[in-house]
PDB file of C-alpha atoms in Angstrom:
ATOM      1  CA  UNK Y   1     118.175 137.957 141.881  1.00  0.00           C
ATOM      2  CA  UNK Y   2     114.774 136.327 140.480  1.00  0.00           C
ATOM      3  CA  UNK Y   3     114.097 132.915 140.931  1.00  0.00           C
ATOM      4  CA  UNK Y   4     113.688 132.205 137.382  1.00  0.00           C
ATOM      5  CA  UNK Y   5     117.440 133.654 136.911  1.00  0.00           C
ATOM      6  CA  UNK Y   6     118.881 131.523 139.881  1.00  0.00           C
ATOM      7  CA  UNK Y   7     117.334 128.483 138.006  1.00  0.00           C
ATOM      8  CA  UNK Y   8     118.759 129.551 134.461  1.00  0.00           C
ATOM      9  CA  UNK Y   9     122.333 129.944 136.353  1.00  0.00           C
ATOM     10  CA  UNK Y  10     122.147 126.883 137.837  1.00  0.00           C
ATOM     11  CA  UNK Y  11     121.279 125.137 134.821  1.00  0.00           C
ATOM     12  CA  UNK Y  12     124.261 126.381 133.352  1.00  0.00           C
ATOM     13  CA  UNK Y  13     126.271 125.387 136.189  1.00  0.00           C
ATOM     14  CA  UNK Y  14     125.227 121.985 136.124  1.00  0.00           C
ATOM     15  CA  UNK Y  15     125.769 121.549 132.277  1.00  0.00           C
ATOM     16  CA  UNK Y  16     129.219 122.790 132.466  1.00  0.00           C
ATOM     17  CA  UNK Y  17     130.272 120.807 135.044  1.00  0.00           C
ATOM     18  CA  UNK Y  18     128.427 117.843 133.271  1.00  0.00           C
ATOM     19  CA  UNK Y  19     130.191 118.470 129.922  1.00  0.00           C
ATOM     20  CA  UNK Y  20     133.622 118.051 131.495  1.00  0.00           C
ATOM     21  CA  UNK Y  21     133.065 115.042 132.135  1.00  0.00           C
ATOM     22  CA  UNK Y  22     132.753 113.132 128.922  1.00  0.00           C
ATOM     23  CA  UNK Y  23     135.609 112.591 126.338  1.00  0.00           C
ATOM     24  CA  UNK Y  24     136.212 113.240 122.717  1.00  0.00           C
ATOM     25  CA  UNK Y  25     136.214 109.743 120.294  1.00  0.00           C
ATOM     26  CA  UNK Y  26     137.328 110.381 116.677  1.00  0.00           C
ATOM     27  CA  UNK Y  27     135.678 107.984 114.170  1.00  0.00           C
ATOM     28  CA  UNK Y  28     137.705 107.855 111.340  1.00  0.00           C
ATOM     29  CA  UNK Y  29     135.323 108.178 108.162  1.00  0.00           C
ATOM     30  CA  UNK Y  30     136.015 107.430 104.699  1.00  0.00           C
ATOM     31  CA  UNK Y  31     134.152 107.554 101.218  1.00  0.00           C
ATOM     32  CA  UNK Y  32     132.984 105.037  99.226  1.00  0.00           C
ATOM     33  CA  UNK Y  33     135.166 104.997  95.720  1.00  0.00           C
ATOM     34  CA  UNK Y  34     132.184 104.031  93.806  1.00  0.00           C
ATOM     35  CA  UNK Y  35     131.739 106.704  91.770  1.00  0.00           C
ATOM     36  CA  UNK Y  36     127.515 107.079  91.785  1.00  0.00           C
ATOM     37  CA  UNK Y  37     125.688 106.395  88.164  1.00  0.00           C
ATOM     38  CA  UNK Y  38     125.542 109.095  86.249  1.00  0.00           C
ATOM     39  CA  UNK Y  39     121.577 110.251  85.181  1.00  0.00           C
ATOM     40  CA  UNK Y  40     119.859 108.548  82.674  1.00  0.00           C
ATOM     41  CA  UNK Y  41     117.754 111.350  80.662  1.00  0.00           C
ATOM     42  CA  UNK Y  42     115.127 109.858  77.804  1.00  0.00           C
ATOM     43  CA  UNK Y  43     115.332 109.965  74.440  1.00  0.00           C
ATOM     44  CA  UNK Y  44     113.361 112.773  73.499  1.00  0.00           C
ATOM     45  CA  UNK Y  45     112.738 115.254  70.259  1.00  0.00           C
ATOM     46  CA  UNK Y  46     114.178 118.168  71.144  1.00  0.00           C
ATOM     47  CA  UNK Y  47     112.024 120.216  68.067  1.00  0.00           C
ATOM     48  CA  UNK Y  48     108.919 118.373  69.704  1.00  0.00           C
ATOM     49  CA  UNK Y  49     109.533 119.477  73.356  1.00  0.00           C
ATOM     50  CA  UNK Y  50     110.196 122.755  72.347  1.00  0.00           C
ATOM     51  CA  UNK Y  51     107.277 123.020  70.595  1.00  0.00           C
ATOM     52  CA  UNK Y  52     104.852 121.953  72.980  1.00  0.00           C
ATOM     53  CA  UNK Y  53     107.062 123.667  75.816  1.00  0.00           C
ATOM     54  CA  UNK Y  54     107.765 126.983  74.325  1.00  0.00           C
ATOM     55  CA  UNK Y  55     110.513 128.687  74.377  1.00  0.00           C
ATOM     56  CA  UNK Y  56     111.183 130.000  77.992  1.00  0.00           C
ATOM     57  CA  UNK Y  57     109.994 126.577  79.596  1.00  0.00           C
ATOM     58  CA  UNK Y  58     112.083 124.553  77.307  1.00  0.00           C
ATOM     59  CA  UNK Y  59     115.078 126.845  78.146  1.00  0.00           C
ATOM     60  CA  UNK Y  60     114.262 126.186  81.959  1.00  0.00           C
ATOM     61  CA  UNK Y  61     114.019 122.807  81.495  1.00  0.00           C
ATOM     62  CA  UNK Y  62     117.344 122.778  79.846  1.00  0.00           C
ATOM     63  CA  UNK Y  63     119.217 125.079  82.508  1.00  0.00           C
ATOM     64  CA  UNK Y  64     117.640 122.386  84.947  1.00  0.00           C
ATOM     65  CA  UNK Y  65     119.102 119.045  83.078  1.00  0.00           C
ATOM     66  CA  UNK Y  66     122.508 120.977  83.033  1.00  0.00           C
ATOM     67  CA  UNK Y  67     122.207 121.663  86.498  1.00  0.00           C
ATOM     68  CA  UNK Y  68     121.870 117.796  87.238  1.00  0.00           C
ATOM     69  CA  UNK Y  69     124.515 117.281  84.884  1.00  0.00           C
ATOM     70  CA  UNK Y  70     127.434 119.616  86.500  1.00  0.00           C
ATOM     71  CA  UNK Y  71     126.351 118.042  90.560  1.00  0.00           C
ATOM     72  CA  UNK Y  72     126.885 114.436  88.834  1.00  0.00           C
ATOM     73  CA  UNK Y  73     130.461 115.469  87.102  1.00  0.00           C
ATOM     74  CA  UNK Y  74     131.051 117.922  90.791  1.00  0.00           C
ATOM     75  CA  UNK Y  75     130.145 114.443  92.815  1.00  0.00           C
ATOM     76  CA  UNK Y  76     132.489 112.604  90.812  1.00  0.00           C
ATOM     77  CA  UNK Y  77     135.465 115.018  91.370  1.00  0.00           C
ATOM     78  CA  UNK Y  78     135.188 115.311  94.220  1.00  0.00           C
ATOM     79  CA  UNK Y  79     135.155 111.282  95.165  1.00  0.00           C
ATOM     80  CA  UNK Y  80     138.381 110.945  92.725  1.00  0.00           C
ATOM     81  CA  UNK Y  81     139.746 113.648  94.660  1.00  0.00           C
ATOM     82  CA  UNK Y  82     138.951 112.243  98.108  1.00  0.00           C
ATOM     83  CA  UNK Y  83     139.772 108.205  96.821  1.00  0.00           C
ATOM     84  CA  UNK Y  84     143.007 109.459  95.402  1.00  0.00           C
ATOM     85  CA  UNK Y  85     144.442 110.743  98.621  1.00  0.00           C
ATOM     86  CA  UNK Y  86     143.905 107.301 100.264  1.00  0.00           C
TER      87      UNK Y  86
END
């Protein structure tokens, strides 16, 4: 055997025996119920933005704002769901 592989096995060795040792502590972890604000967007023309956007990068934009939308109304779910069960 190489040196280099005695080393790796006793490395191995010595973190098993190591790991044996310690114990498992469950924290018990719960959500805060506070459902977080939902997004504030400004008041903005649509006809105007879309104008000085264009078509495609106004439709981006909007797939984006939608996006932010559904992960607010997802987060909120999912902390009814979780503050429910309590």
């Amino acid at each position: 055997m190489k040196p280099i592989n005695v080393l790796k096995v006793l490395a191995l060795a010595v973190t098993f025996a190591v790991s044996g040792c310690t114990t498992t502590e469950y924290i018990h972890v719960s959500p805060e119920c506070t459902p977080p604000p939902q997004p504030v967007l400004p008041k903005i023309d649509q006809g105007e933005l879309w104008d000085a956007l264009g078509d495609e990068r106004y439709r981006e934009l909007e797939r984006y704002i939608n996006g932010v939308w559904a992960y607010s109304d997802e987060q909120g779910a999912m902390l009814k769901t979780l503050c429910e069960s309590e």
